[in-house]
Every structure is written in structure tokens, then in C-alpha cells.
Amino acid sequence: APVELTWERSVLLQGNVAEEIKKLRAQDGPELQVHGSGNLIQTLLQHDLVDELWLKIFPITLGTGKRLFAEGTTPAAFTLREAKTSPSGVIVASFERAGEVQTGSFA
């Protein structure tokens, strides 16, 4: 059965997701957002399709679970643009893409 997309301006991505995202980015329209899909974020990072990250950091540790930036994540540099802290200690931070990762040495 076909997937019914009820969220306004939703687009069903099938096949080569990176190519489909590139086509959407080339069109005139609103920003593209990803909510809660670590696998899709990994694909977008691999294809240099992430311009901005909004992260929510909660003051707890779980010890288990899926990591957003696990081993094998494509290196990418970001610059902090904005950060706010809620009364309960949740940090909401916005980062924008800052080119390639620059590494140094201790020598």
C-alpha cells in the first residue's frame, strides 16, 4: 500500500537517498529538516549534505542505546552559532558547517 504523508510538504525518499536530497536542495523551497533519524544523518554527513545541526543535550547518561555520532561517522567540522540552556539543564545548541576537519599535533 502506498505511504500516506500527512505532514504538509513531506516528501517520501526512496532509492538513492543522497541523490534525492541533492535534488530537493536544488529546488526553491523551505529548509530540509531531519528529526530523530541517526541513520539518515549518517548518510547525509557522508555526502556532505549537512549545513547545520541543532542538538539537544540532556543532563543524563543512559549507558546504552544508539549513538548519533558512533564509530565510523564521517568527520565534519562545525562552529557553534548559538546555545541556550533550559531551566532543567537541557542545552539546545545550533552548529553550522565549518569546512573540513583540521587536525594538529602536540609536537
mmCIF file with all atom_site columns, C-alpha atoms in Angstrom:
data_model
loop_
_atom_site.group_PDB
_atom_site.id
_atom_site.type_symbol
_atom_site.label_atom_id
_atom_site.label_alt_id
_atom_site.label_comp_id
_atom_site.label_asym_id
_atom_site.label_entity_id
_atom_site.label_seq_id
_atom_site.pdbx_PDB_ins_code
_atom_site.Cartn_x
_atom_site.Cartn_y
_atom_site.Cartn_z
_atom_site.occupancy
_atom_site.B_iso_or_equiv
_atom_site.pdbx_formal_charge
_atom_site.auth_seq_id
_atom_site.auth_comp_id
_atom_site.auth_asym_id
_atom_site.auth_atom_id
_atom_site.pdbx_PDB_model_num
ATOM 1   C CA . ALA A 1 1   ? 0.000  0.000  0.000  1.00 0.00 ? 1   ALA A CA 1
ATOM 2   C CA . PRO A 1 2   ? 1.270  3.495  -0.748 1.00 0.00 ? 2   PRO A CA 1
ATOM 3   C CA . VAL A 1 3   ? 2.603  5.530  2.165  1.00 0.00 ? 3   VAL A CA 1
ATOM 4   C CA . GLU A 1 4   ? 0.299  8.374  3.141  1.00 0.00 ? 4   GLU A CA 1
ATOM 5   C CA . LEU A 1 5   ? 2.266  11.520 4.007  1.00 0.00 ? 5   LEU A CA 1
ATOM 6   C CA . THR A 1 6   ? 0.111  13.661 6.260  1.00 0.00 ? 6   THR A CA 1
ATOM 7   C CA . TRP A 1 7   ? 2.696  16.254 7.294  1.00 0.00 ? 7   TRP A CA 1
ATOM 8   C CA . GLU A 1 8   ? 2.460  19.285 4.979  1.00 0.00 ? 8   GLU A CA 1
ATOM 9   C CA . ARG A 1 9   ? 5.176  19.423 2.280  1.00 0.00 ? 9   ARG A CA 1
ATOM 10  C CA . SER A 1 10  ? 6.506  15.966 3.183  1.00 0.00 ? 10  SER A CA 1
ATOM 11  C CA . VAL A 1 11  ? 8.468  14.064 0.544  1.00 0.00 ? 11  VAL A CA 1
ATOM 12  C CA . LEU A 1 12  ? 8.905  10.284 0.533  1.00 0.00 ? 12  LEU A CA 1
ATOM 13  C CA . LEU A 1 13  ? 12.533 9.407  -0.184 1.00 0.00 ? 13  LEU A CA 1
ATOM 14  C CA . GLN A 1 14  ? 13.204 6.116  -1.954 1.00 0.00 ? 14  GLN A CA 1
ATOM 15  C CA . GLY A 1 15  ? 16.186 4.607  -3.723 1.00 0.00 ? 15  GLY A CA 1
ATOM 16  C CA . ASN A 1 16  ? 19.357 6.724  -3.591 1.00 0.00 ? 16  ASN A CA 1
ATOM 17  C CA . VAL A 1 17  ? 18.518 8.996  -0.661 1.00 0.00 ? 17  VAL A CA 1
ATOM 18  C CA . ALA A 1 18  ? 21.593 11.224 -1.109 1.00 0.00 ? 18  ALA A CA 1
ATOM 19  C CA . GLU A 1 19  ? 20.692 11.942 -4.753 1.00 0.00 ? 19  GLU A CA 1
ATOM 20  C CA . GLU A 1 20  ? 17.067 12.634 -3.818 1.00 0.00 ? 20  GLU A CA 1
ATOM 21  C CA . ILE A 1 21  ? 18.206 15.106 -1.131 1.00 0.00 ? 21  ILE A CA 1
ATOM 22  C CA . LYS A 1 22  ? 20.531 16.836 -3.630 1.00 0.00 ? 22  LYS A CA 1
ATOM 23  C CA . LYS A 1 23  ? 17.555 17.303 -5.980 1.00 0.00 ? 23  LYS A CA 1
ATOM 24  C CA . LEU A 1 24  ? 15.417 18.732 -3.171 1.00 0.00 ? 24  LEU A CA 1
ATOM 25  C CA . ARG A 1 25  ? 18.201 21.123 -2.116 1.00 0.00 ? 25  ARG A CA 1
ATOM 26  C CA . ALA A 1 26  ? 18.449 22.426 -5.689 1.00 0.00 ? 26  ALA A CA 1
ATOM 27  C CA . GLN A 1 27  ? 14.778 23.430 -5.643 1.00 0.00 ? 27  GLN A CA 1
ATOM 28  C CA . ASP A 1 28  ? 13.407 26.669 -4.281 1.00 0.00 ? 28  ASP A CA 1
ATOM 29  C CA . GLY A 1 29  ? 11.692 25.874 -1.032 1.00 0.00 ? 29  GLY A CA 1
ATOM 30  C CA . PRO A 1 30  ? 11.938 25.724 2.738  1.00 0.00 ? 30  PRO A CA 1
ATOM 31  C CA . GLU A 1 31  ? 14.825 24.216 4.664  1.00 0.00 ? 31  GLU A CA 1
ATOM 32  C CA . LEU A 1 32  ? 15.095 20.454 4.880  1.00 0.00 ? 32  LEU A CA 1
ATOM 33  C CA . GLN A 1 33  ? 14.910 19.018 8.384  1.00 0.00 ? 33  GLN A CA 1
ATOM 34  C CA . VAL A 1 34  ? 15.642 15.599 9.839  1.00 0.00 ? 34  VAL A CA 1
ATOM 35  C CA . HIS A 1 35  ? 14.156 14.693 13.215 1.00 0.00 ? 35  HIS A CA 1
ATOM 36  C CA . GLY A 1 36  ? 15.379 11.615 15.038 1.00 0.00 ? 36  GLY A CA 1
ATOM 37  C CA . SER A 1 37  ? 16.905 9.524  12.255 1.00 0.00 ? 37  SER A CA 1
ATOM 38  C CA . GLY A 1 38  ? 20.512 8.735  13.101 1.00 0.00 ? 38  GLY A CA 1
ATOM 39  C CA . ASN A 1 39  ? 20.872 6.527  10.011 1.00 0.00 ? 39  ASN A CA 1
ATOM 40  C CA . LEU A 1 40  ? 19.735 9.319  7.687  1.00 0.00 ? 40  LEU A CA 1
ATOM 41  C CA . ILE A 1 41  ? 22.026 11.834 9.418  1.00 0.00 ? 41  ILE A CA 1
ATOM 42  C CA . GLN A 1 42  ? 24.969 9.462  8.852  1.00 0.00 ? 42  GLN A CA 1
ATOM 43  C CA . THR A 1 43  ? 24.109 9.212  5.140  1.00 0.00 ? 43  THR A CA 1
ATOM 44  C CA . LEU A 1 44  ? 23.807 12.991 4.827  1.00 0.00 ? 44  LEU A CA 1
ATOM 45  C CA . LEU A 1 45  ? 27.152 13.533 6.590  1.00 0.00 ? 45  LEU A CA 1
ATOM 46  C CA . GLN A 1 46  ? 28.829 11.001 4.272  1.00 0.00 ? 46  GLN A CA 1
ATOM 47  C CA . HIS A 1 47  ? 27.636 13.005 1.260  1.00 0.00 ? 47  HIS A CA 1
ATOM 48  C CA . ASP A 1 48  ? 28.395 16.461 2.756  1.00 0.00 ? 48  ASP A CA 1
ATOM 49  C CA . LEU A 1 49  ? 24.696 17.380 2.817  1.00 0.00 ? 49  LEU A CA 1
ATOM 50  C CA . VAL A 1 50  ? 24.505 18.780 6.368  1.00 0.00 ? 50  VAL A CA 1
ATOM 51  C CA . ASP A 1 51  ? 24.740 22.569 6.645  1.00 0.00 ? 51  ASP A CA 1
ATOM 52  C CA . GLU A 1 52  ? 23.539 22.955 10.213 1.00 0.00 ? 52  GLU A CA 1
ATOM 53  C CA . LEU A 1 53  ? 22.978 20.819 13.311 1.00 0.00 ? 53  LEU A CA 1
ATOM 54  C CA . TRP A 1 54  ? 20.576 21.563 16.155 1.00 0.00 ? 54  TRP A CA 1
ATOM 55  C CA . LEU A 1 55  ? 21.398 19.331 19.100 1.00 0.00 ? 55  LEU A CA 1
ATOM 56  C CA . LYS A 1 56  ? 19.585 18.910 22.410 1.00 0.00 ? 56  LYS A CA 1
ATOM 57  C CA . ILE A 1 57  ? 21.850 17.731 25.196 1.00 0.00 ? 57  ILE A CA 1
ATOM 58  C CA . PHE A 1 58  ? 20.086 16.333 28.256 1.00 0.00 ? 58  PHE A CA 1
ATOM 59  C CA . PRO A 1 59  ? 21.772 16.143 31.691 1.00 0.00 ? 59  PRO A CA 1
ATOM 60  C CA . ILE A 1 60  ? 21.556 12.356 31.972 1.00 0.00 ? 60  ILE A CA 1
ATOM 61  C CA . THR A 1 61  ? 23.607 9.346  30.914 1.00 0.00 ? 61  THR A CA 1
ATOM 62  C CA . LEU A 1 62  ? 21.887 6.179  29.794 1.00 0.00 ? 62  LEU A CA 1
ATOM 63  C CA . GLY A 1 63  ? 24.866 3.897  29.313 1.00 0.00 ? 63  GLY A CA 1
ATOM 64  C CA . THR A 1 64  ? 23.263 2.073  26.388 1.00 0.00 ? 64  THR A CA 1
ATOM 65  C CA . GLY A 1 65  ? 21.475 2.902  23.181 1.00 0.00 ? 65  GLY A CA 1
ATOM 66  C CA . LYS A 1 66  ? 22.250 4.058  19.685 1.00 0.00 ? 66  LYS A CA 1
ATOM 67  C CA . ARG A 1 67  ? 24.816 6.847  19.380 1.00 0.00 ? 67  ARG A CA 1
ATOM 68  C CA . LEU A 1 68  ? 24.242 9.641  16.893 1.00 0.00 ? 68  LEU A CA 1
ATOM 69  C CA . PHE A 1 69  ? 27.985 10.053 16.252 1.00 0.00 ? 69  PHE A CA 1
ATOM 70  C CA . ALA A 1 70  ? 29.202 6.476  16.621 1.00 0.00 ? 70  ALA A CA 1
ATOM 71  C CA . GLU A 1 71  ? 32.408 4.931  15.311 1.00 0.00 ? 71  GLU A CA 1
ATOM 72  C CA . GLY A 1 72  ? 32.591 5.345  11.544 1.00 0.00 ? 72  GLY A CA 1
ATOM 73  C CA . THR A 1 73  ? 30.927 8.766  11.431 1.00 0.00 ? 73  THR A CA 1
ATOM 74  C CA . THR A 1 74  ? 32.291 10.902 8.603  1.00 0.00 ? 74  THR A CA 1
ATOM 75  C CA . PRO A 1 75  ? 34.481 13.673 10.083 1.00 0.00 ? 75  PRO A CA 1
ATOM 76  C CA . ALA A 1 76  ? 32.959 17.145 9.688  1.00 0.00 ? 76  ALA A CA 1
ATOM 77  C CA . ALA A 1 77  ? 33.820 20.471 11.314 1.00 0.00 ? 77  ALA A CA 1
ATOM 78  C CA . PHE A 1 78  ? 31.098 22.676 12.812 1.00 0.00 ? 78  PHE A CA 1
ATOM 79  C CA . THR A 1 79  ? 31.105 26.059 14.555 1.00 0.00 ? 79  THR A CA 1
ATOM 80  C CA . LEU A 1 80  ? 28.835 26.856 17.473 1.00 0.00 ? 80  LEU A CA 1
ATOM 81  C CA . ARG A 1 81  ? 26.330 29.503 16.380 1.00 0.00 ? 81  ARG A CA 1
ATOM 82  C CA . GLU A 1 82  ? 24.006 29.621 19.365 1.00 0.00 ? 82  GLU A CA 1
ATOM 83  C CA . ALA A 1 83  ? 23.404 27.800 22.648 1.00 0.00 ? 83  ALA A CA 1
ATOM 84  C CA . LYS A 1 84  ? 20.676 28.146 25.239 1.00 0.00 ? 84  LYS A CA 1
ATOM 85  C CA . THR A 1 85  ? 20.080 26.283 28.469 1.00 0.00 ? 85  THR A CA 1
ATOM 86  C CA . SER A 1 86  ? 16.618 25.487 29.792 1.00 0.00 ? 86  SER A CA 1
ATOM 87  C CA . PRO A 1 87  ? 15.731 25.785 33.496 1.00 0.00 ? 87  PRO A CA 1
ATOM 88  C CA . SER A 1 88  ? 16.021 21.981 33.760 1.00 0.00 ? 88  SER A CA 1
ATOM 89  C CA . GLY A 1 89  ? 19.547 21.998 32.295 1.00 0.00 ? 89  GLY A CA 1
ATOM 90  C CA . VAL A 1 90  ? 18.795 20.909 28.720 1.00 0.00 ? 90  VAL A CA 1
ATOM 91  C CA . ILE A 1 91  ? 21.228 22.583 26.320 1.00 0.00 ? 91  ILE A CA 1
ATOM 92  C CA . VAL A 1 92  ? 19.918 23.445 22.856 1.00 0.00 ? 92  VAL A CA 1
ATOM 93  C CA . ALA A 1 93  ? 22.836 24.228 20.555 1.00 0.00 ? 93  ALA A CA 1
ATOM 94  C CA . SER A 1 94  ? 22.995 25.263 16.919 1.00 0.00 ? 94  SER A CA 1
ATOM 95  C CA . PHE A 1 95  ? 26.114 24.474 14.892 1.00 0.00 ? 95  PHE A CA 1
ATOM 96  C CA . GLU A 1 96  ? 26.884 25.475 11.298 1.00 0.00 ? 96  GLU A CA 1
ATOM 97  C CA . ARG A 1 97  ? 29.195 23.673 8.889  1.00 0.00 ? 97  ARG A CA 1
ATOM 98  C CA . ALA A 1 98  ? 32.781 24.915 9.060  1.00 0.00 ? 98  ALA A CA 1
ATOM 99  C CA . GLY A 1 99  ? 34.509 23.025 6.252  1.00 0.00 ? 99  GLY A CA 1
ATOM 100 C CA . GLU A 1 100 ? 36.918 20.150 6.641  1.00 0.00 ? 100 GLU A CA 1
ATOM 101 C CA . VAL A 1 101 ? 38.261 18.864 9.935  1.00 0.00 ? 101 VAL A CA 1
ATOM 102 C CA . GLN A 1 102 ? 41.667 20.368 10.704 1.00 0.00 ? 102 GLN A CA 1
ATOM 103 C CA . THR A 1 103 ? 43.873 18.270 12.945 1.00 0.00 ? 103 THR A CA 1
ATOM 104 C CA . GLY A 1 104 ? 47.039 19.333 14.698 1.00 0.00 ? 104 GLY A CA 1
ATOM 105 C CA . SER A 1 105 ? 49.790 17.707 16.659 1.00 0.00 ? 105 SER A CA 1
ATOM 106 C CA . PHE A 1 106 ? 51.342 18.025 20.080 1.00 0.00 ? 106 PHE A CA 1
ATOM 107 C CA . ALA A 1 107 ? 54.844 18.254 18.567 1.00 0.00 ? 107 ALA A CA 1
#
